[in-house]
CSV table of C-alpha atoms and ligand atoms in Angstrom, one decimal:
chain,number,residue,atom,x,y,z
A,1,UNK,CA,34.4,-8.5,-11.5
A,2,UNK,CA,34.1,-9.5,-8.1
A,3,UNK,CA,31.0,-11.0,-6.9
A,4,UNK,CA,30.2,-10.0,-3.2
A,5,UNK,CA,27.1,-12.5,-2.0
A,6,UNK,CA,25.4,-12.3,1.3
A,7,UNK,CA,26.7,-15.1,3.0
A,8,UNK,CA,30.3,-13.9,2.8
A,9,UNK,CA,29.9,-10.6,3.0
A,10,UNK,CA,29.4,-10.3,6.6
A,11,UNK,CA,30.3,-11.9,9.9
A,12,UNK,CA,27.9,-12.2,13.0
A,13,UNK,CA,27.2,-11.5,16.0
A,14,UNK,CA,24.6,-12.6,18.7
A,15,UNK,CA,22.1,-10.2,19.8
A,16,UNK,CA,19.0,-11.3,21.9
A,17,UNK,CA,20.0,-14.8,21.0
A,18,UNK,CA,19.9,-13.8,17.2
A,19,UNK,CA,22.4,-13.9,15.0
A,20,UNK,CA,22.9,-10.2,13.1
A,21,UNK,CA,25.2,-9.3,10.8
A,22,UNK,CA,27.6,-6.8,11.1
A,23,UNK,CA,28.7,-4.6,8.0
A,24,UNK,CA,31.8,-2.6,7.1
A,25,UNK,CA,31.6,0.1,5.1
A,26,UNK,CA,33.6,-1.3,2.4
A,27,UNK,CA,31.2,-4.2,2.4
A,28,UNK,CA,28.6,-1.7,1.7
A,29,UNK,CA,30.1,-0.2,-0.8
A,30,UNK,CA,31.1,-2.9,-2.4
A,31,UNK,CA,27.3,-4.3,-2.3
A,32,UNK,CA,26.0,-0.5,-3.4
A,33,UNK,CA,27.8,-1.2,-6.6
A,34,UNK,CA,26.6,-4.5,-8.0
A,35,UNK,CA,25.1,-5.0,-10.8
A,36,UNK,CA,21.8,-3.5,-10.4
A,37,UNK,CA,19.8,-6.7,-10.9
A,38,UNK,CA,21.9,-8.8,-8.8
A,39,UNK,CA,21.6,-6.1,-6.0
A,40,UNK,CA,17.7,-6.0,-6.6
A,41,UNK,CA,18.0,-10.3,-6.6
A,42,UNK,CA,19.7,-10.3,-3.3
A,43,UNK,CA,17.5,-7.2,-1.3
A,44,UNK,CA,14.6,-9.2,-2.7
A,45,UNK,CA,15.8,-12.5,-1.0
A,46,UNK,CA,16.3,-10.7,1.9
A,47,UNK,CA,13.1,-9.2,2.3
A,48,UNK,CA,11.2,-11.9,1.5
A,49,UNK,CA,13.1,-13.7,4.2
A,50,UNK,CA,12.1,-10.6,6.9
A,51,UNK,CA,8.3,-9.0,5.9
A,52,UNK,CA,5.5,-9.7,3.2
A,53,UNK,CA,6.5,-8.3,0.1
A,54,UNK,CA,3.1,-7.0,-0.4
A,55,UNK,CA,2.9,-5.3,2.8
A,56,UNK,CA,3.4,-1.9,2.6
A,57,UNK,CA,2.8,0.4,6.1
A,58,UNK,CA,1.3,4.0,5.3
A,59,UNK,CA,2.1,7.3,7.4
A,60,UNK,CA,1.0,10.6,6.7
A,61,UNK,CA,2.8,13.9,7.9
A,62,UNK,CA,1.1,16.9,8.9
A,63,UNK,CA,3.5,20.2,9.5
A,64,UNK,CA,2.5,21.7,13.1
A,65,UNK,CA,5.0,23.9,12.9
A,66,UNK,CA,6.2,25.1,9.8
A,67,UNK,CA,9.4,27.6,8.8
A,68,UNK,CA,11.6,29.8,10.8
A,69,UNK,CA,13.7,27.1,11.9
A,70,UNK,CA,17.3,28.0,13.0
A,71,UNK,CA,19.1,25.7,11.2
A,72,UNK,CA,20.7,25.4,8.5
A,73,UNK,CA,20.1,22.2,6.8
A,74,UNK,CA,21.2,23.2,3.2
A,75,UNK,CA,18.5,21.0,1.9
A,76,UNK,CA,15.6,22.3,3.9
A,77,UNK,CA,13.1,25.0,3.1
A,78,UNK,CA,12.3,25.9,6.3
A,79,UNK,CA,15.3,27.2,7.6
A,80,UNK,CA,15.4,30.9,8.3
A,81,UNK,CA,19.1,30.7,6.9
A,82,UNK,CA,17.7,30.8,3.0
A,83,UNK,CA,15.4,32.5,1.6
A,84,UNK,CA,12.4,30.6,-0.4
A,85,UNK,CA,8.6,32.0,-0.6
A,86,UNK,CA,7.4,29.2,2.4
A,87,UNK,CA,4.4,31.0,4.4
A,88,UNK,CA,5.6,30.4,8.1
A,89,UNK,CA,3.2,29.4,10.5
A,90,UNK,CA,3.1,29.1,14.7
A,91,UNK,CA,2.2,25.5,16.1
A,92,UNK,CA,-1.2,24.7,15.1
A,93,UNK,CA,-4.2,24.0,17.7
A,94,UNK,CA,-5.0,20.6,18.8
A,95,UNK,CA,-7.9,20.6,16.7
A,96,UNK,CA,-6.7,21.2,13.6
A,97,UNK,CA,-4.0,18.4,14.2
A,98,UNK,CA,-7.2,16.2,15.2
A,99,UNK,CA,-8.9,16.8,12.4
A,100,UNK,CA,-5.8,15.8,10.1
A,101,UNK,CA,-5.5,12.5,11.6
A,102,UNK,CA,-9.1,11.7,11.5
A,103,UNK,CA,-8.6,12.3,7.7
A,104,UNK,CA,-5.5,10.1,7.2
A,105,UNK,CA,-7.2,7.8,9.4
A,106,UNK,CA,-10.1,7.4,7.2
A,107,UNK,CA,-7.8,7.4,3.9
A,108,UNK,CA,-6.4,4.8,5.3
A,109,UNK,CA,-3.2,5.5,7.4
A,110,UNK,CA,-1.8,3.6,10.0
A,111,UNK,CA,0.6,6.2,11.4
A,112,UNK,CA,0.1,10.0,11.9
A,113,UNK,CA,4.0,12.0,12.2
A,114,UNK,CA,3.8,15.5,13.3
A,115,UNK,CA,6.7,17.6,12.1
A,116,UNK,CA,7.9,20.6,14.2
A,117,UNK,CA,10.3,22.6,12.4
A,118,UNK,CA,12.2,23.4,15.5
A,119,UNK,CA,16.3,23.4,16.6
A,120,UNK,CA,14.7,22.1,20.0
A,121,UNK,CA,11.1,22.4,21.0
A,122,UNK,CA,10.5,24.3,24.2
A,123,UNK,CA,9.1,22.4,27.2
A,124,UNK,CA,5.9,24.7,26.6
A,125,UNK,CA,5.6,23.5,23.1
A,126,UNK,CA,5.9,19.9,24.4
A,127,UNK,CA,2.6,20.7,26.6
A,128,UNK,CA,1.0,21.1,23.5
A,129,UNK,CA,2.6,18.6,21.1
A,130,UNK,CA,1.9,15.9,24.0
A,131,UNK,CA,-1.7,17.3,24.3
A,132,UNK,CA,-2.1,16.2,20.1
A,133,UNK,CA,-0.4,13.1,20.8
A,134,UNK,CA,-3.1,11.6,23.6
A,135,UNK,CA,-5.4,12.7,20.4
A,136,UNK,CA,-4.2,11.3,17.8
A,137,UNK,CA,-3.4,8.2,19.9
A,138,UNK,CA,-7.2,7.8,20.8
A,139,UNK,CA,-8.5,7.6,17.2
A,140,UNK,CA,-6.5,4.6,17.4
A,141,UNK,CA,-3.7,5.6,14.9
A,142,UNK,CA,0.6,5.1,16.0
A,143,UNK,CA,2.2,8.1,16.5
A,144,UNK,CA,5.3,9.7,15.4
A,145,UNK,CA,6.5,13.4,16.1
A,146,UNK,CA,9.7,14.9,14.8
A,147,UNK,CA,10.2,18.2,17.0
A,148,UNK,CA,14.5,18.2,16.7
A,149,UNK,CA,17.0,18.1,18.8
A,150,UNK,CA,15.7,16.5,22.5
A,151,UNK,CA,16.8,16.4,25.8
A,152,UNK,CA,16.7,13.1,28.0
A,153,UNK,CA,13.8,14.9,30.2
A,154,UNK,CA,12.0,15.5,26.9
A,155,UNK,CA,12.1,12.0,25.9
A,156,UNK,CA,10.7,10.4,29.0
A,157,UNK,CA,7.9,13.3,28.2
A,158,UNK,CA,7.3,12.2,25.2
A,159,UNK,CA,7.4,8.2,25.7
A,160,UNK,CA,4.9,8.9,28.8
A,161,UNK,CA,2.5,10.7,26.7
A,162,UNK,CA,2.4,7.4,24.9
A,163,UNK,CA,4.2,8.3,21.5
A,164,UNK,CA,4.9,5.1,19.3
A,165,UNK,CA,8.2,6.5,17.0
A,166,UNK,CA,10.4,9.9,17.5
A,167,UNK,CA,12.1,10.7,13.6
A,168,UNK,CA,15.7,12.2,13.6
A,169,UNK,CA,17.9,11.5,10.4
A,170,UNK,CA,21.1,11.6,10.5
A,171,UNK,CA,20.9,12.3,7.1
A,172,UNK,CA,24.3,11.8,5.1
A,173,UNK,CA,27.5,9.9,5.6
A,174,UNK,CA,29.2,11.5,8.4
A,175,UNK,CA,32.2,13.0,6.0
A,176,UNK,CA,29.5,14.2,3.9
A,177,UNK,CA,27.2,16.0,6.8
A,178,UNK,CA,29.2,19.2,7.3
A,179,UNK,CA,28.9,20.5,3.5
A,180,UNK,CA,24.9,20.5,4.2
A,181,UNK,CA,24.7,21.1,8.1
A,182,UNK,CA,26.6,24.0,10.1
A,183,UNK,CA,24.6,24.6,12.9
A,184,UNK,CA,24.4,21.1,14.6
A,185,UNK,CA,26.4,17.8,14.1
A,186,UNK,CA,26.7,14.7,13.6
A,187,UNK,CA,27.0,14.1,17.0
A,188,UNK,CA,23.8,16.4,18.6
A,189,UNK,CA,21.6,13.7,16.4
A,190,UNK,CA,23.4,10.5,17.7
A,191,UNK,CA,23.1,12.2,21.2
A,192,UNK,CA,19.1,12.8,20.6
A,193,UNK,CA,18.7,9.5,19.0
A,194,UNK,CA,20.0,8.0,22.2
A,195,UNK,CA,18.1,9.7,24.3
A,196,UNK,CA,15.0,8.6,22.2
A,197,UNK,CA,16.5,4.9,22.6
A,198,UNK,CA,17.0,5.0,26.7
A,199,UNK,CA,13.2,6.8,27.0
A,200,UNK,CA,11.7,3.4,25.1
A,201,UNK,CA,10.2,4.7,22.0
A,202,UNK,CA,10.8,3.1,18.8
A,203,UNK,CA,13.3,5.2,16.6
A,204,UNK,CA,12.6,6.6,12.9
A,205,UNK,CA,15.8,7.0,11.1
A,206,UNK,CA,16.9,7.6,8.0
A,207,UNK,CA,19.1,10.1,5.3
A,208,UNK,CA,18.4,12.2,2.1
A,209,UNK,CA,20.0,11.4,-1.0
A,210,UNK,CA,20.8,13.4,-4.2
A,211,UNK,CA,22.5,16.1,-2.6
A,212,UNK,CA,25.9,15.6,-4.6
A,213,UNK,CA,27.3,13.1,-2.7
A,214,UNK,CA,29.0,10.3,-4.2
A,215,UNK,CA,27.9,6.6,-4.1
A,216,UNK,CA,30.6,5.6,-1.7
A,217,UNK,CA,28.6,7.8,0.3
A,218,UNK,CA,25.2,7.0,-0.1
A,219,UNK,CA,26.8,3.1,0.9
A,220,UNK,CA,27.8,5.4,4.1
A,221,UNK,CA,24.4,6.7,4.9
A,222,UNK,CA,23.7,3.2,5.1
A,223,UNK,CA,26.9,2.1,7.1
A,224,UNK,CA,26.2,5.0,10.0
A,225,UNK,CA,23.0,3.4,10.2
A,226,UNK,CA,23.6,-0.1,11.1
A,227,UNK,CA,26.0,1.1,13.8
A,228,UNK,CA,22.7,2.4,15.6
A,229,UNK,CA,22.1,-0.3,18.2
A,230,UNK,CA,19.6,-1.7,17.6
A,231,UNK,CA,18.9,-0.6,14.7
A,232,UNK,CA,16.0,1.9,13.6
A,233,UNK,CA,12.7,0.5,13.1
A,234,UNK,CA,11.8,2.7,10.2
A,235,UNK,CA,14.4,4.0,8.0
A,236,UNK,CA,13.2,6.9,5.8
A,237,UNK,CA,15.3,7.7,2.7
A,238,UNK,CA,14.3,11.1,0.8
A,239,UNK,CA,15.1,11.7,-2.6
A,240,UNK,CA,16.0,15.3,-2.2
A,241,UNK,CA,13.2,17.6,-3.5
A,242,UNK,CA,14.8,20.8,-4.7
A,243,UNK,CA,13.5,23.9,-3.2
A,244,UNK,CA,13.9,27.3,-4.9
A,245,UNK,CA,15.9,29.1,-2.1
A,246,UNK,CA,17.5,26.7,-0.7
A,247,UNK,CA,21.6,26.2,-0.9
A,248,UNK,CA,20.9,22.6,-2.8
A,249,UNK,CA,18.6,23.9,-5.6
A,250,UNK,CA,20.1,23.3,-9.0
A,251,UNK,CA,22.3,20.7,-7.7
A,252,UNK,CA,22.5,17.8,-10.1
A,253,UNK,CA,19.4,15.8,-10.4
A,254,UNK,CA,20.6,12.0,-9.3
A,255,UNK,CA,20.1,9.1,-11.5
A,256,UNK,CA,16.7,7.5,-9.7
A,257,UNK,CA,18.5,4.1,-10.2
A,258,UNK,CA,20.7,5.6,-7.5
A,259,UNK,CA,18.0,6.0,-5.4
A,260,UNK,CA,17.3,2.3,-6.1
A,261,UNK,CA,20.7,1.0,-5.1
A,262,UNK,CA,20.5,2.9,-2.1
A,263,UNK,CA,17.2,0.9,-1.2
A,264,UNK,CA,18.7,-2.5,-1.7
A,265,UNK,CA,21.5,-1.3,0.4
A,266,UNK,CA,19.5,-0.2,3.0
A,267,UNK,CA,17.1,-3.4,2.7
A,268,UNK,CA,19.9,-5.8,3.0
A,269,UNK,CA,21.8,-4.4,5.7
A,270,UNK,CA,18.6,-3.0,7.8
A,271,UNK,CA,16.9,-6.7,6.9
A,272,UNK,CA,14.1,-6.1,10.0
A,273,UNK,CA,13.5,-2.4,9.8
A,274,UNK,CA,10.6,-0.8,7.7
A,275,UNK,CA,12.3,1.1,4.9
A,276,UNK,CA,10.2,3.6,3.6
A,277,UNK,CA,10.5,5.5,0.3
A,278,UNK,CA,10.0,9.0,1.2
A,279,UNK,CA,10.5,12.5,0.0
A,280,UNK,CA,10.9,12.9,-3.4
A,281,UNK,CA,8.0,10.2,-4.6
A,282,UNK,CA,6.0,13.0,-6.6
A,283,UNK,CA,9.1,13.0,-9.7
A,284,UNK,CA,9.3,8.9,-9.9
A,285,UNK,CA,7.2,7.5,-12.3
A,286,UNK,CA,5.5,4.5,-10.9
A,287,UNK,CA,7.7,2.1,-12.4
A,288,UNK,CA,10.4,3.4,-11.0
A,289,UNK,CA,8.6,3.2,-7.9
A,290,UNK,CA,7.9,-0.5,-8.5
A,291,UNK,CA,12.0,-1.1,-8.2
A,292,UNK,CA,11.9,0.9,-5.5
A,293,UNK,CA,9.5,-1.5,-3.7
A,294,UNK,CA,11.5,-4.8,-6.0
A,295,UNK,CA,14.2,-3.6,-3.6
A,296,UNK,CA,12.7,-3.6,-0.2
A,297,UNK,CA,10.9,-0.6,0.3
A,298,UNK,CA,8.2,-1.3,2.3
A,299,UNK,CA,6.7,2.0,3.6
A,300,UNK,CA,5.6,5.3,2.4
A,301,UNK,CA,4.6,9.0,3.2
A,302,UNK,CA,1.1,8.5,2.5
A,303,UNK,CA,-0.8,11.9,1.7
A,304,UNK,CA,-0.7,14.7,-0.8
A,305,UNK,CA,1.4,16.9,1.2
A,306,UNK,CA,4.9,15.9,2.8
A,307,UNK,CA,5.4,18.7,5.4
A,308,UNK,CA,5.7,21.8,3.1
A,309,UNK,CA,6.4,20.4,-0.4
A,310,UNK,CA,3.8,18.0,-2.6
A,311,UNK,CA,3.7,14.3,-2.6
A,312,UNK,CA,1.8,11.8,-4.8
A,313,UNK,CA,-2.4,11.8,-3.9
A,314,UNK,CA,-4.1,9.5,-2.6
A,315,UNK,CA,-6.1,8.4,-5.7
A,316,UNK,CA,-2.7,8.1,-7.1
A,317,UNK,CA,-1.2,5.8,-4.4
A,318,UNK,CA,-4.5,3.5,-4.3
A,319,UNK,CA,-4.2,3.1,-8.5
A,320,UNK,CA,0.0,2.2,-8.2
A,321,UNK,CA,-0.8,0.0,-5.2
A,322,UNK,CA,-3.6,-2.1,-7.3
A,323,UNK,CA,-1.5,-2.6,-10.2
A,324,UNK,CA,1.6,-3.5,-8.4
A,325,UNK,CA,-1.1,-6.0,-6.3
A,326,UNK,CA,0.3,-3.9,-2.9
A,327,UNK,CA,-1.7,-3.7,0.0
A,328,UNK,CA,-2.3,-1.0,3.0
A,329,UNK,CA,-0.5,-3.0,6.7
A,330,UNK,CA,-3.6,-2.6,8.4
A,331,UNK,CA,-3.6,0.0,11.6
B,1,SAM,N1,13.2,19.8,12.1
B,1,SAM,C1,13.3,18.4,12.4
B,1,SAM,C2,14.6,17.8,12.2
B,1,SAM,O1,15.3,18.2,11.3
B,1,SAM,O2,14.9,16.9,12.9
B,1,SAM,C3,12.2,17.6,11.7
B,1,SAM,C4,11.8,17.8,10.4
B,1,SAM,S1,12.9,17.7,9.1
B,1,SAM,C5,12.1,18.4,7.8
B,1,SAM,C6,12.9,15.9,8.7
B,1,SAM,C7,13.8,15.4,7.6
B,1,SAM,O3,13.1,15.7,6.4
B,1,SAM,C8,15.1,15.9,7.4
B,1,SAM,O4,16.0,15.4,8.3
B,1,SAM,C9,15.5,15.5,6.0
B,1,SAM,O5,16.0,14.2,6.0
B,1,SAM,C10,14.1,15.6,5.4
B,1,SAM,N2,14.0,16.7,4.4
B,1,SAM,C11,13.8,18.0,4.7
B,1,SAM,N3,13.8,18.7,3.6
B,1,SAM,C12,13.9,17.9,2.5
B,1,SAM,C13,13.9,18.0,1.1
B,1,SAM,N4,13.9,19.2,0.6
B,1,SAM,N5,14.0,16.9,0.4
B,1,SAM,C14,14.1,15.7,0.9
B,1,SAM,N6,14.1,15.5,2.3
B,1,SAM,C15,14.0,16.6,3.1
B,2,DTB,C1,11.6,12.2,6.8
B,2,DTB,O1,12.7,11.5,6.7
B,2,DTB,N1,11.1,12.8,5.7
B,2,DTB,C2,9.9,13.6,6.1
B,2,DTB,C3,9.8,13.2,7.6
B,2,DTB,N2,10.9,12.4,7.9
B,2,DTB,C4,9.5,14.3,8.6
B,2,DTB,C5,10.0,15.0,5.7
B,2,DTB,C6,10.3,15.2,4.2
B,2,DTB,C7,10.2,16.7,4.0
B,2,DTB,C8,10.4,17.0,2.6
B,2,DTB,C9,10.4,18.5,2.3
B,2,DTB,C10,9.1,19.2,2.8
B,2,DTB,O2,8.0,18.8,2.5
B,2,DTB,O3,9.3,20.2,3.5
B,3,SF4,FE1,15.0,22.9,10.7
B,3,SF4,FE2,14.5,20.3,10.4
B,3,SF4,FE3,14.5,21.9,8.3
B,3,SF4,FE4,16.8,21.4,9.4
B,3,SF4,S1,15.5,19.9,8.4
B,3,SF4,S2,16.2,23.4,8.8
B,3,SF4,S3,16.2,21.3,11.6
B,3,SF4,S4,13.1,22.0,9.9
């Protein structure tokens, strides 16, 4: 069997007077199928080398605006393209976002993200959203928002206002993305993620997997990711969560140690970046979730709701953090 290891698996190249390595997506795909405890050995090394592997940074979603969304992500149930019993509901008032914060504040959060299940928000609904930003900012919590597609204009709005991270996945391997996505590309996110990249804010991106892709793939999630430059900050990866009504329910349920791999893959090849283990927590058992972590995760959705579907509770969190001896990054 061949053996790929770290150190000749990649060449370099110089960036801010750093070397960083530069992956090709056979690389990754070789890497994505090693044995899984020497994949877990080297992520390990590698995080080790980047973060405190007892660190783990907590943010907590809140849906302002949930449903009627005109796309049709195939995994997604807010899209007005399927039909699934989700309650829609308009953008909620600045106080209710308040009080939400103050609440993940105090459960310990360090990061509030604010989903807005938009194609593009209008510049009236950025009024608002920028109006819960300021808030949310002055409780002393970093801010995320993750509104869709942007314009340039839009960005500098939204990096004025004073907001920390902007989330857009690209979500799949390119080859992959038109079997889940019709009504945008592949290129409409690269173009938003730039625009979030020239307006200064730090960017939040990641990928969903379990949606019948093959590993190869999930390696190419990975790839598309590293030829962001630089690369994300925070990389979310989602386990899908099946969704009655949605194209991608009753899809095959992947093998968590997939998940895993895809983890280490990310981990290695995203070495500075906060990887957080995202949707899909709620059906991993906690040892599962201790791989998960063995292989460089180092963030989570913190909160008993993701932004429509259910995520682990706090209580729960707190007891798997105490026996894994992990600990809260402090705001
Ligand atoms: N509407 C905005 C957009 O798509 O950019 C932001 C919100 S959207 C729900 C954010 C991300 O959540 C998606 O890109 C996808 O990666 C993830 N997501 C949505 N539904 C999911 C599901 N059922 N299971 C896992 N991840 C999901
Ligand atoms: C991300 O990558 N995952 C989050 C966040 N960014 C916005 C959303 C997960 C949504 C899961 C399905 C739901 O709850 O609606
Ligand atoms: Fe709309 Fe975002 Fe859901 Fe896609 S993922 S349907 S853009 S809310």
């Amino acid at each position: 069997m061949e053996q790929i290891t770290l150190t000749t698996a990649v060449t370099m190249h110089q960036q801010n007077d750093l070397p960083v390595a530069v992956w090709s997506r056979e690389t990754l795909t070789a890497l994505i199928d090693l044995p899984l405890l020497e994949l877990l050995w080297q992520a390990q090394s590698v995080h080790r080398a980047h973060f405190d592997p007892r660190s783990v940074q907590l943010s907590t979603l809140l849906s302002i605006k949930t449903g009627g969304c005109p796309e049709d992500c195939g995994y997604c149930p807010q899209s007005a393209h399927h039909s699934t019993d989700l309650a829609r509901q308009s953008l909620l008032t600045t106080e209710q976002v308040l009080a939400a914060a103050q609440r993940a504040k105090q459960a310990g959060a360090s990061r509030f993200c604010m989903g807005g299940a938009w194609r593009n928000p209008r510049d009236k609904d950025l009024d608002q959203v920028i109006t819960m930003i300021t808030g949310v900012r002055d409780l002393g919590l970093e801010t995320c928002a993750t509104l869709g597609m942007l314009t340039p204009v839009q960005a500098e709005r939204l990096q004025q206002a004073g907001l920390d991270y902007y989330n857009h996945n690209i979500d799949s391997d390119r080859e992959f993305y038109g079997s889940i996505i019709h009504t945008r590309d592949f290129q409409d996110r690269l173009d938003t993620l730039d625009a979030v990249r020239q307006a200064g804010m730090k960017v939040c991106c990641g990928g969903i997997v379990g949606m019948g892709e093959s590993r190869a793939q999930r390696a190419g999630l990975i790839y598309e990711l590293t030829q962001l430059d630089p690369a994300p900050e925070s990389v979310p990866i989602n386990l899908l969560v099946q969704v009655e009504g949605t194209p991608l329910y009753g899809q095959e349920v992947l093998d968590p140690f997939e998940f895993v791999r895809t983890i280490a893959v990310a981990r290695i090849a995203l070495p500075t970046s906060r990887v957080r283990l995202s949707a899909g927590r709620e059906g991993l058992s906690d040892e599962m979730q201790a791989l998960c972590f063995m292989a460089g995760a180092n963030s989570i959705f913190y909160g008993e709701r993701l932004l429509t579907t259910d995520n682990p509770d706090q209580q729960r969190d707190q007891r798997l953090f105490e026996r894994l001896g992990l600990y809260a990054e402090p705001a």
